[in-house]
Amino acid sequence: MTTPHRAKKSLGQNFLIDPNLQRKIVAALEAEPTDEVLEIGPGHGALTDHLEGNVGRLVLVELDDDLASALERRFAGRSDVVVIRGDVLQVDPLAQVRDPEDLLVIGNIPYNITTPILFRLLERPRPRRIVLMVQEDVAARIAAPVGTRAYGALSVGVRSVASVDRLFGVGRRSFRPVPRVDSAIVRIDPFRPERTSAADEARLRVVVRAAFQWRRKQLGKILRDHPDIMADDEVAAAAVASAGVELTDRPERVSPEAFVRLATSLG
Ligand code: SAM
């Protein structure tokens, strides 16, 4: 007889118990029967149940040993399902997929690693689509309008390389155990074709990080004086002109598109 699984708080285990929501989240992926899907943190299979058999290939990454063992037993002998036991931030799940750029990714992921997972997924090569359950405030930060307090490095980091939709909220009572916060589903579609070169994108990351470290300062000062940028006056003036912003603007006034132009012209 197996003992029932006790949810591990350290692994962010809040299991989604509402079957209608499970279906709705999986439907947001719009997976075709030939698609390859990577699921992060399948747990007891709340989303997996609605994916298995309906997609071409399913790659599951689960860190919890007991849950990974249960998944291995469940899918033993299935050539269309691969179970990877490990930390999604340490193992390289993309090495196990056919075509990382055609991949669909889904996950009800632990809250404490939402941001690193998101940034990892948005490194090149980027998947075709990502559907994630995130804390409501993270969804708000990702989708925040320019000029609001929630607008920051996360908003620009995601929206400079992808389009984002906050699809719907998920109340905390839909989970067991009940978490302390509400959640939301976001769908992220990386731009095709890419809008920046890899080199411009690396510079963009530096500029965005620097800008929001100094979010109370004006762009001119950030570009000239931040140790990670140190542009001279002429370069800074040309960069803001080509981005269509002002030296006196603060970072939260600069749209993701303007940040891309700024970083490109600093190159
Ligand atoms: N998908 C299931 C559901 O919706 O009910 C479980 C969701 S639960 C919020 C998060 C899951 O991610 C747990 O199964 C947990 O063990 C797993 N997990 C936690 N950290 C992980 C990591 N670093 N890599 C892979 N899986 C992880």
PDB file of C-alpha atoms and ligand atoms in Angstrom:
ATOM      1  CA  MET A   1       0.000   0.000   0.000  1.00  0.00           C
ATOM      2  CA  THR A   2       1.329   3.463  -0.820  1.00  0.00           C
ATOM      3  CA  THR A   3       1.075   6.275   1.718  1.00  0.00           C
ATOM      4  CA  PRO A   4      -0.722   9.416   0.491  1.00  0.00           C
ATOM      5  CA  HIS A   5       1.579  12.175  -0.708  1.00  0.00           C
ATOM      6  CA  ARG A   6       2.056  15.024   1.794  1.00  0.00           C
ATOM      7  CA  ALA A   7       2.454  18.337  -0.008  1.00  0.00           C
ATOM      8  CA  LYS A   8       5.948  19.761   0.391  1.00  0.00           C
ATOM      9  CA  LYS A   9       5.882  23.484   1.017  1.00  0.00           C
ATOM     10  CA  SER A  10       9.568  23.776   0.115  1.00  0.00           C
ATOM     11  CA  LEU A  11       8.727  22.606  -3.430  1.00  0.00           C
ATOM     12  CA  GLY A  12       5.785  24.974  -3.785  1.00  0.00           C
ATOM     13  CA  GLN A  13       3.336  22.091  -3.889  1.00  0.00           C
ATOM     14  CA  ASN A  14      -0.181  23.474  -4.217  1.00  0.00           C
ATOM     15  CA  PHE A  15      -2.125  21.070  -6.365  1.00  0.00           C
ATOM     16  CA  LEU A  16      -4.836  22.268  -8.696  1.00  0.00           C
ATOM     17  CA  ILE A  17      -8.012  20.365  -7.893  1.00  0.00           C
ATOM     18  CA  ASP A  18     -10.620  21.946 -10.166  1.00  0.00           C
ATOM     19  CA  PRO A  19     -10.982  19.821 -13.336  1.00  0.00           C
ATOM     20  CA  ASN A  20     -12.693  22.613 -15.290  1.00  0.00           C
ATOM     21  CA  LEU A  21      -9.781  24.931 -14.623  1.00  0.00           C
ATOM     22  CA  GLN A  22      -7.304  22.194 -15.471  1.00  0.00           C
ATOM     23  CA  ARG A  23      -9.009  21.782 -18.841  1.00  0.00           C
ATOM     24  CA  LYS A  24      -9.205  25.523 -19.439  1.00  0.00           C
ATOM     25  CA  ILE A  25      -5.481  25.977 -18.759  1.00  0.00           C
ATOM     26  CA  VAL A  26      -4.509  23.154 -21.094  1.00  0.00           C
ATOM     27  CA  ALA A  27      -6.883  24.524 -23.759  1.00  0.00           C
ATOM     28  CA  ALA A  28      -5.006  27.853 -23.605  1.00  0.00           C
ATOM     29  CA  LEU A  29      -1.974  26.075 -25.043  1.00  0.00           C
ATOM     30  CA  GLU A  30      -3.965  25.218 -28.222  1.00  0.00           C
ATOM     31  CA  ALA A  31      -1.817  22.131 -28.708  1.00  0.00           C
ATOM     32  CA  GLU A  32      -2.304  20.051 -31.843  1.00  0.00           C
ATOM     33  CA  PRO A  33      -2.094  16.240 -31.772  1.00  0.00           C
ATOM     34  CA  THR A  34       1.382  16.356 -33.350  1.00  0.00           C
ATOM     35  CA  ASP A  35       2.837  18.982 -30.994  1.00  0.00           C
ATOM     36  CA  GLU A  36       5.593  18.411 -28.504  1.00  0.00           C
ATOM     37  CA  VAL A  37       4.830  19.762 -25.026  1.00  0.00           C
ATOM     38  CA  LEU A  38       7.122  20.333 -22.057  1.00  0.00           C
ATOM     39  CA  GLU A  39       5.351  20.388 -18.704  1.00  0.00           C
ATOM     40  CA  ILE A  40       7.183  21.834 -15.718  1.00  0.00           C
ATOM     41  CA  GLY A  41       6.193  20.468 -12.300  1.00  0.00           C
ATOM     42  CA  PRO A  42       3.472  17.964 -13.283  1.00  0.00           C
ATOM     43  CA  GLY A  43       2.947  16.888  -9.660  1.00  0.00           C
ATOM     44  CA  HIS A  44      -0.003  14.466  -9.480  1.00  0.00           C
ATOM     45  CA  GLY A  45      -0.822  15.168 -13.124  1.00  0.00           C
ATOM     46  CA  ALA A  46      -3.526  17.840 -12.859  1.00  0.00           C
ATOM     47  CA  LEU A  47      -2.576  19.230 -16.273  1.00  0.00           C
ATOM     48  CA  THR A  48      -0.821  16.111 -17.537  1.00  0.00           C
ATOM     49  CA  ASP A  49      -4.119  14.171 -17.441  1.00  0.00           C
ATOM     50  CA  HIS A  50      -5.515  16.508 -20.098  1.00  0.00           C
ATOM     51  CA  LEU A  51      -2.377  16.462 -22.255  1.00  0.00           C
ATOM     52  CA  GLU A  52      -1.344  12.815 -22.361  1.00  0.00           C
ATOM     53  CA  GLY A  53      -2.614  11.049 -25.444  1.00  0.00           C
ATOM     54  CA  ASN A  54      -3.715  14.355 -26.971  1.00  0.00           C
ATOM     55  CA  VAL A  55      -0.294  15.612 -28.049  1.00  0.00           C
ATOM     56  CA  GLY A  56       2.503  14.079 -30.086  1.00  0.00           C
ATOM     57  CA  ARG A  57       5.113  13.965 -27.346  1.00  0.00           C
ATOM     58  CA  LEU A  58       5.073  14.995 -23.707  1.00  0.00           C
ATOM     59  CA  VAL A  59       8.206  15.799 -21.682  1.00  0.00           C
ATOM     60  CA  LEU A  60       7.605  16.064 -17.918  1.00  0.00           C
ATOM     61  CA  VAL A  61      10.139  17.604 -15.518  1.00  0.00           C
ATOM     62  CA  GLU A  62       9.436  16.912 -11.838  1.00  0.00           C
ATOM     63  CA  LEU A  63      11.809  17.526  -8.942  1.00  0.00           C
ATOM     64  CA  ASP A  64       9.961  15.600  -6.241  1.00  0.00           C
ATOM     65  CA  ASP A  65      11.307  12.041  -6.119  1.00  0.00           C
ATOM     66  CA  ASP A  66       8.044  10.419  -5.020  1.00  0.00           C
ATOM     67  CA  LEU A  67       5.980  12.229  -7.630  1.00  0.00           C
ATOM     68  CA  ALA A  68       8.563  11.561 -10.356  1.00  0.00           C
ATOM     69  CA  SER A  69       8.537   7.848  -9.458  1.00  0.00           C
ATOM     70  CA  ALA A  70       4.742   7.766  -9.662  1.00  0.00           C
ATOM     71  CA  LEU A  71       4.887   9.416 -13.096  1.00  0.00           C
ATOM     72  CA  GLU A  72       7.552   6.967 -14.263  1.00  0.00           C
ATOM     73  CA  ARG A  73       5.357   4.053 -13.178  1.00  0.00           C
ATOM     74  CA  ARG A  74       2.292   5.567 -14.787  1.00  0.00           C
ATOM     75  CA  PHE A  75       3.974   6.175 -18.135  1.00  0.00           C
ATOM     76  CA  ALA A  76       6.275   3.125 -18.227  1.00  0.00           C
ATOM     77  CA  GLY A  77       6.296   1.709 -21.765  1.00  0.00           C
ATOM     78  CA  ARG A  78       4.875   4.888 -23.303  1.00  0.00           C
ATOM     79  CA  SER A  79       7.172   6.105 -26.062  1.00  0.00           C
ATOM     80  CA  ASP A  80       5.307   9.425 -26.287  1.00  0.00           C
ATOM     81  CA  VAL A  81       5.933  10.445 -22.668  1.00  0.00           C
ATOM     82  CA  VAL A  82       9.354  11.208 -21.163  1.00  0.00           C
ATOM     83  CA  VAL A  83       9.773  11.794 -17.428  1.00  0.00           C
ATOM     84  CA  ILE A  84      12.797  13.824 -16.346  1.00  0.00           C
ATOM     85  CA  ARG A  85      13.544  13.734 -12.635  1.00  0.00           C
ATOM     86  CA  GLY A  86      15.233  16.939 -11.537  1.00  0.00           C
ATOM     87  CA  ASP A  87      15.211  20.680 -11.083  1.00  0.00           C
ATOM     88  CA  VAL A  88      14.018  22.373 -14.255  1.00  0.00           C
ATOM     89  CA  LEU A  89      16.647  25.075 -13.663  1.00  0.00           C
ATOM     90  CA  GLN A  90      19.464  22.515 -13.485  1.00  0.00           C
ATOM     91  CA  VAL A  91      18.575  19.773 -15.958  1.00  0.00           C
ATOM     92  CA  ASP A  92      18.479  20.819 -19.586  1.00  0.00           C
ATOM     93  CA  PRO A  93      14.982  19.810 -20.708  1.00  0.00           C
ATOM     94  CA  LEU A  94      15.550  21.362 -24.139  1.00  0.00           C
ATOM     95  CA  ALA A  95      18.229  18.742 -24.800  1.00  0.00           C
ATOM     96  CA  GLN A  96      15.413  16.161 -24.652  1.00  0.00           C
ATOM     97  CA  VAL A  97      13.068  17.816 -27.117  1.00  0.00           C
ATOM     98  CA  ARG A  98      12.888  17.471 -30.872  1.00  0.00           C
ATOM     99  CA  ASP A  99      12.734  21.131 -31.830  1.00  0.00           C
ATOM    100  CA  PRO A 100      13.028  23.731 -29.031  1.00  0.00           C
ATOM    101  CA  GLU A 101      11.638  26.480 -31.300  1.00  0.00           C
ATOM    102  CA  ASP A 102       8.490  24.523 -32.026  1.00  0.00           C
ATOM    103  CA  LEU A 103       7.975  23.482 -28.421  1.00  0.00           C
ATOM    104  CA  LEU A 104       4.929  24.334 -26.310  1.00  0.00           C
ATOM    105  CA  VAL A 105       5.597  24.788 -22.582  1.00  0.00           C
ATOM    106  CA  ILE A 106       3.057  24.590 -19.795  1.00  0.00           C
ATOM    107  CA  GLY A 107       3.367  24.667 -16.037  1.00  0.00           C
ATOM    108  CA  ASN A 108       1.743  25.313 -12.750  1.00  0.00           C
ATOM    109  CA  ILE A 109       5.106  26.128 -11.275  1.00  0.00           C
ATOM    110  CA  PRO A 110       6.341  26.845  -7.753  1.00  0.00           C
ATOM    111  CA  TYR A 111       5.938  30.539  -6.970  1.00  0.00           C
ATOM    112  CA  ASN A 112       9.453  30.963  -5.616  1.00  0.00           C
ATOM    113  CA  ILE A 113      11.055  30.106  -8.955  1.00  0.00           C
ATOM    114  CA  THR A 114       8.565  31.716 -11.357  1.00  0.00           C
ATOM    115  CA  THR A 115      10.872  34.533 -12.437  1.00  0.00           C
ATOM    116  CA  PRO A 116      14.034  32.452 -13.006  1.00  0.00           C
ATOM    117  CA  ILE A 117      11.982  29.886 -14.953  1.00  0.00           C
ATOM    118  CA  LEU A 118      10.441  32.618 -17.064  1.00  0.00           C
ATOM    119  CA  PHE A 119      13.800  34.191 -17.876  1.00  0.00           C
ATOM    120  CA  ARG A 120      15.279  30.761 -18.601  1.00  0.00           C
ATOM    121  CA  LEU A 121      12.423  29.956 -21.012  1.00  0.00           C
ATOM    122  CA  LEU A 122      12.896  33.285 -22.748  1.00  0.00           C
ATOM    123  CA  GLU A 123      16.548  32.639 -23.566  1.00  0.00           C
ATOM    124  CA  ARG A 124      17.194  31.573 -27.140  1.00  0.00           C
ATOM    125  CA  PRO A 125      16.075  29.246 -28.641  1.00  0.00           C
ATOM    126  CA  ARG A 126      12.635  30.233 -27.384  1.00  0.00           C
ATOM    127  CA  PRO A 127       9.595  27.960 -27.428  1.00  0.00           C
ATOM    128  CA  ARG A 128       6.638  28.651 -29.701  1.00  0.00           C
ATOM    129  CA  ARG A 129       4.279  29.273 -26.797  1.00  0.00           C
ATOM    130  CA  ILE A 130       4.380  29.270 -22.988  1.00  0.00           C
ATOM    131  CA  VAL A 131       1.333  28.990 -20.721  1.00  0.00           C
ATOM    132  CA  LEU A 132       2.128  29.468 -17.039  1.00  0.00           C
ATOM    133  CA  MET A 133       0.308  29.777 -13.761  1.00  0.00           C
ATOM    134  CA  VAL A 134       1.910  32.641 -11.869  1.00  0.00           C
ATOM    135  CA  GLN A 135       1.086  34.638  -8.758  1.00  0.00           C
ATOM    136  CA  GLU A 136      -1.442  37.361  -9.517  1.00  0.00           C
ATOM    137  CA  ASP A 137       1.098  40.085  -8.741  1.00  0.00           C
ATOM    138  CA  VAL A 138       3.652  38.544 -11.102  1.00  0.00           C
ATOM    139  CA  ALA A 139       1.019  38.466 -13.863  1.00  0.00           C
ATOM    140  CA  ALA A 140       0.284  42.122 -13.103  1.00  0.00           C
ATOM    141  CA  ARG A 141       3.989  43.010 -13.317  1.00  0.00           C
ATOM    142  CA  ILE A 142       4.457  41.163 -16.596  1.00  0.00           C
ATOM    143  CA  ALA A 143       1.446  42.865 -18.181  1.00  0.00           C
ATOM    144  CA  ALA A 144       1.808  46.278 -16.451  1.00  0.00           C
ATOM    145  CA  PRO A 145       1.145  49.323 -18.644  1.00  0.00           C
ATOM    146  CA  VAL A 146       4.105  51.646 -19.222  1.00  0.00           C
ATOM    147  CA  GLY A 147       4.230  54.400 -16.611  1.00  0.00           C
ATOM    148  CA  THR A 148       2.661  52.406 -13.758  1.00  0.00           C
ATOM    149  CA  ARG A 149       4.406  51.358 -10.562  1.00  0.00           C
ATOM    150  CA  ALA A 150       4.242  47.677 -11.480  1.00  0.00           C
ATOM    151  CA  TYR A 151       6.045  48.315 -14.781  1.00  0.00           C
ATOM    152  CA  GLY A 152       9.663  47.227 -14.475  1.00  0.00           C
ATOM    153  CA  ALA A 153      12.454  44.901 -15.536  1.00  0.00           C
ATOM    154  CA  LEU A 154      10.110  41.893 -15.648  1.00  0.00           C
ATOM    155  CA  SER A 155       7.592  43.685 -17.899  1.00  0.00           C
ATOM    156  CA  VAL A 156      10.302  44.816 -20.317  1.00  0.00           C
ATOM    157  CA  GLY A 157      12.266  41.558 -20.165  1.00  0.00           C
ATOM    158  CA  VAL A 158       9.248  39.547 -21.276  1.00  0.00           C
ATOM    159  CA  ARG A 159       7.531  42.030 -23.619  1.00  0.00           C
ATOM    160  CA  SER A 160      10.690  42.944 -25.537  1.00  0.00           C
ATOM    161  CA  VAL A 161      10.858  39.386 -26.872  1.00  0.00           C
ATOM    162  CA  ALA A 162       7.260  38.137 -26.750  1.00  0.00           C
ATOM    163  CA  SER A 163       3.631  39.136 -26.732  1.00  0.00           C
ATOM    164  CA  VAL A 164       1.818  38.467 -23.471  1.00  0.00           C
ATOM    165  CA  ASP A 165      -1.797  37.892 -22.472  1.00  0.00           C
ATOM    166  CA  ARG A 166      -3.070  37.587 -18.937  1.00  0.00           C
ATOM    167  CA  LEU A 167      -5.862  35.126 -19.684  1.00  0.00           C
ATOM    168  CA  PHE A 168      -7.778  34.628 -16.424  1.00  0.00           C
ATOM    169  CA  GLY A 169      -7.404  34.582 -12.678  1.00  0.00           C
ATOM    170  CA  VAL A 170      -7.325  31.426 -10.548  1.00  0.00           C
ATOM    171  CA  GLY A 171      -8.487  31.839  -6.952  1.00  0.00           C
ATOM    172  CA  ARG A 172      -6.448  30.284  -4.157  1.00  0.00           C
ATOM    173  CA  ARG A 173      -9.346  27.961  -3.209  1.00  0.00           C
ATOM    174  CA  SER A 174      -8.786  25.999  -6.421  1.00  0.00           C
ATOM    175  CA  PHE A 175      -5.642  24.474  -4.854  1.00  0.00           C
ATOM    176  CA  ARG A 176      -4.881  21.997  -2.091  1.00  0.00           C
ATOM    177  CA  PRO A 177      -3.302  22.969   0.155  1.00  0.00           C
ATOM    178  CA  VAL A 178      -4.726  26.484  -0.216  1.00  0.00           C
ATOM    179  CA  PRO A 179      -1.867  28.955  -0.901  1.00  0.00           C
ATOM    180  CA  ARG A 180      -1.686  32.462   0.560  1.00  0.00           C
ATOM    181  CA  VAL A 181      -2.128  34.234  -2.777  1.00  0.00           C
ATOM    182  CA  ASP A 182      -4.322  34.168  -5.865  1.00  0.00           C
ATOM    183  CA  SER A 183      -2.885  33.229  -9.253  1.00  0.00           C
ATOM    184  CA  ALA A 184      -3.391  33.981 -12.912  1.00  0.00           C
ATOM    185  CA  ILE A 185      -2.688  32.267 -16.194  1.00  0.00           C
ATOM    186  CA  VAL A 186      -0.429  34.065 -18.630  1.00  0.00           C
ATOM    187  CA  ARG A 187       0.191  33.093 -22.226  1.00  0.00           C
ATOM    188  CA  ILE A 188       3.467  34.175 -23.741  1.00  0.00           C
ATOM    189  CA  ASP A 189       4.116  33.955 -27.477  1.00  0.00           C
ATOM    190  CA  PRO A 190       7.741  34.713 -28.397  1.00  0.00           C
ATOM    191  CA  PHE A 191       8.011  36.947 -31.456  1.00  0.00           C
ATOM    192  CA  ARG A 192       8.464  35.222 -34.800  1.00  0.00           C
ATOM    193  CA  PRO A 193      10.667  36.249 -36.468  1.00  0.00           C
ATOM    194  CA  GLU A 194      12.948  37.593 -33.729  1.00  0.00           C
ATOM    195  CA  ARG A 195      12.935  41.392 -33.504  1.00  0.00           C
ATOM    196  CA  THR A 196      16.502  41.757 -32.234  1.00  0.00           C
ATOM    197  CA  SER A 197      19.875  40.163 -32.854  1.00  0.00           C
ATOM    198  CA  ALA A 198      21.355  38.053 -30.061  1.00  0.00           C
ATOM    199  CA  ALA A 199      24.005  40.758 -29.415  1.00  0.00           C
ATOM    200  CA  ASP A 200      21.416  43.551 -29.145  1.00  0.00           C
ATOM    201  CA  GLU A 201      19.386  41.378 -26.835  1.00  0.00           C
ATOM    202  CA  ALA A 202      22.337  40.806 -24.504  1.00  0.00           C
ATOM    203  CA  ARG A 203      22.866  44.596 -24.383  1.00  0.00           C
ATOM    204  CA  LEU A 204      19.145  45.112 -23.819  1.00  0.00           C
ATOM    205  CA  ARG A 205      19.282  42.942 -20.707  1.00  0.00           C
ATOM    206  CA  VAL A 206      22.153  45.016 -19.291  1.00  0.00           C
ATOM    207  CA  VAL A 207      20.409  48.317 -20.065  1.00  0.00           C
ATOM    208  CA  VAL A 208      17.071  47.210 -18.609  1.00  0.00           C
ATOM    209  CA  ARG A 209      18.653  45.866 -15.432  1.00  0.00           C
ATOM    210  CA  ALA A 210      20.675  49.070 -14.972  1.00  0.00           C
ATOM    211  CA  ALA A 211      17.676  51.302 -15.721  1.00  0.00           C
ATOM    212  CA  PHE A 212      15.410  49.687 -13.147  1.00  0.00           C
ATOM    213  CA  GLN A 213      18.165  49.488 -10.532  1.00  0.00           C
ATOM    214  CA  TRP A 214      18.123  53.269 -10.848  1.00  0.00           C
ATOM    215  CA  ARG A 215      14.411  53.625 -11.581  1.00  0.00           C
ATOM    216  CA  ARG A 216      14.109  57.017  -9.817  1.00  0.00           C
ATOM    217  CA  LYS A 217      16.858  58.546 -11.963  1.00  0.00           C
ATOM    218  CA  GLN A 218      16.604  60.083 -15.411  1.00  0.00           C
ATOM    219  CA  LEU A 219      17.631  58.150 -18.480  1.00  0.00           C
ATOM    220  CA  GLY A 220      20.471  60.561 -19.309  1.00  0.00           C
ATOM    221  CA  LYS A 221      22.129  59.974 -15.953  1.00  0.00           C
ATOM    222  CA  ILE A 222      21.601  56.207 -16.167  1.00  0.00           C
ATOM    223  CA  LEU A 223      23.137  55.967 -19.638  1.00  0.00           C
ATOM    224  CA  ARG A 224      26.116  58.170 -18.738  1.00  0.00           C
ATOM    225  CA  ASP A 225      26.839  57.157 -15.126  1.00  0.00           C
ATOM    226  CA  HIS A 226      25.620  53.629 -14.487  1.00  0.00           C
ATOM    227  CA  PRO A 227      28.771  51.466 -14.188  1.00  0.00           C
ATOM    228  CA  ASP A 228      27.312  48.848 -16.558  1.00  0.00           C
ATOM    229  CA  ILE A 229      26.706  51.408 -19.348  1.00  0.00           C
ATOM    230  CA  MET A 230      28.955  54.527 -19.117  1.00  0.00           C
ATOM    231  CA  ALA A 231      27.929  55.993 -22.491  1.00  0.00           C
ATOM    232  CA  ASP A 232      29.462  59.350 -23.398  1.00  0.00           C
ATOM    233  CA  ASP A 233      27.181  62.376 -23.895  1.00  0.00           C
ATOM    234  CA  GLU A 234      26.964  62.087 -27.657  1.00  0.00           C
ATOM    235  CA  VAL A 235      26.165  58.367 -27.649  1.00  0.00           C
ATOM    236  CA  ALA A 236      23.524  58.829 -24.933  1.00  0.00           C
ATOM    237  CA  ALA A 237      21.879  61.689 -26.865  1.00  0.00           C
ATOM    238  CA  ALA A 238      21.846  59.705 -30.110  1.00  0.00           C
ATOM    239  CA  ALA A 239      20.439  56.628 -28.353  1.00  0.00           C
ATOM    240  CA  VAL A 240      17.488  58.438 -26.781  1.00  0.00           C
ATOM    241  CA  ALA A 241      16.794  60.239 -30.066  1.00  0.00           C
ATOM    242  CA  SER A 242      16.652  56.969 -31.964  1.00  0.00           C
ATOM    243  CA  ALA A 243      14.473  55.428 -29.258  1.00  0.00           C
ATOM    244  CA  GLY A 244      12.051  58.376 -29.416  1.00  0.00           C
ATOM    245  CA  VAL A 245      12.414  59.164 -25.697  1.00  0.00           C
ATOM    246  CA  GLU A 246      13.998  62.014 -23.693  1.00  0.00           C
ATOM    247  CA  LEU A 247      17.160  62.199 -21.593  1.00  0.00           C
ATOM    248  CA  THR A 248      14.914  63.418 -18.761  1.00  0.00           C
ATOM    249  CA  ASP A 249      12.536  60.431 -18.934  1.00  0.00           C
ATOM    250  CA  ARG A 250      12.550  57.934 -16.092  1.00  0.00           C
ATOM    251  CA  PRO A 251      12.776  54.214 -16.945  1.00  0.00           C
ATOM    252  CA  GLU A 252       9.118  53.508 -16.181  1.00  0.00           C
ATOM    253  CA  ARG A 253       8.153  55.881 -19.034  1.00  0.00           C
ATOM    254  CA  VAL A 254      10.140  53.869 -21.605  1.00  0.00           C
ATOM    255  CA  SER A 255       8.191  51.223 -23.511  1.00  0.00           C
ATOM    256  CA  PRO A 256       9.670  47.773 -24.251  1.00  0.00           C
ATOM    257  CA  GLU A 257       9.988  48.768 -27.951  1.00  0.00           C
ATOM    258  CA  ALA A 258      11.854  51.965 -27.004  1.00  0.00           C
ATOM    259  CA  PHE A 259      14.190  49.956 -24.738  1.00  0.00           C
ATOM    260  CA  VAL A 260      14.967  47.689 -27.705  1.00  0.00           C
ATOM    261  CA  ARG A 261      15.796  50.710 -29.902  1.00  0.00           C
ATOM    262  CA  LEU A 262      17.865  52.241 -27.108  1.00  0.00           C
ATOM    263  CA  ALA A 263      19.923  49.087 -26.620  1.00  0.00           C
ATOM    264  CA  THR A 264      20.361  48.626 -30.355  1.00  0.00           C
ATOM    265  CA  SER A 265      21.663  52.131 -30.873  1.00  0.00           C
ATOM    266  CA  LEU A 266      24.110  51.791 -27.941  1.00  0.00           C
ATOM    267  CA  GLY A 267      25.801  48.939 -29.812  1.00  0.00           C
TER     268      GLY A 267
HETATM  269  N1  SAM B   1       1.081  20.699 -11.931  1.00  0.00           N
HETATM  270  C1  SAM B   1       0.568  20.231 -10.654  1.00  0.00           C
HETATM  271  C2  SAM B   1      -0.808  20.824 -10.394  1.00  0.00           C
HETATM  272  O1  SAM B   1      -1.196  21.739 -11.150  1.00  0.00           O
HETATM  273  O2  SAM B   1      -1.492  20.368  -9.481  1.00  0.00           O
HETATM  274  C3  SAM B   1       1.527  20.583  -9.508  1.00  0.00           C
HETATM  275  C4  SAM B   1       1.709  22.036  -9.274  1.00  0.00           C
HETATM  276  S1  SAM B   1       2.682  22.479  -7.855  1.00  0.00           S
HETATM  277  C5  SAM B   1       2.266  24.195  -7.721  1.00  0.00           C
HETATM  278  C6  SAM B   1       4.359  22.608  -8.458  1.00  0.00           C
HETATM  279  C7  SAM B   1       5.024  21.303  -8.862  1.00  0.00           C
HETATM  280  O3  SAM B   1       6.360  21.608  -9.298  1.00  0.00           O
HETATM  281  C8  SAM B   1       5.166  20.270  -7.760  1.00  0.00           C
HETATM  282  O4  SAM B   1       4.845  19.014  -8.266  1.00  0.00           O
HETATM  283  C9  SAM B   1       6.653  20.338  -7.370  1.00  0.00           C
HETATM  284  O5  SAM B   1       7.152  19.138  -6.846  1.00  0.00           O
HETATM  285  C10 SAM B   1       7.284  20.690  -8.707  1.00  0.00           C
HETATM  286  N2  SAM B   1       8.579  21.399  -8.598  1.00  0.00           N
HETATM  287  C11 SAM B   1       8.987  22.240  -7.613  1.00  0.00           C
HETATM  288  N3  SAM B   1      10.187  22.757  -7.899  1.00  0.00           N
HETATM  289  C12 SAM B   1      10.550  22.248  -9.104  1.00  0.00           C
HETATM  290  C13 SAM B   1      11.692  22.400  -9.931  1.00  0.00           C
HETATM  291  N4  SAM B   1      12.700  23.208  -9.571  1.00  0.00           N
HETATM  292  N5  SAM B   1      11.761  21.704 -11.087  1.00  0.00           N
HETATM  293  C14 SAM B   1      10.734  20.879 -11.454  1.00  0.00           C
HETATM  294  N6  SAM B   1       9.628  20.703 -10.715  1.00  0.00           N
HETATM  295  C15 SAM B   1       9.530  21.370  -9.556  1.00  0.00           C
END
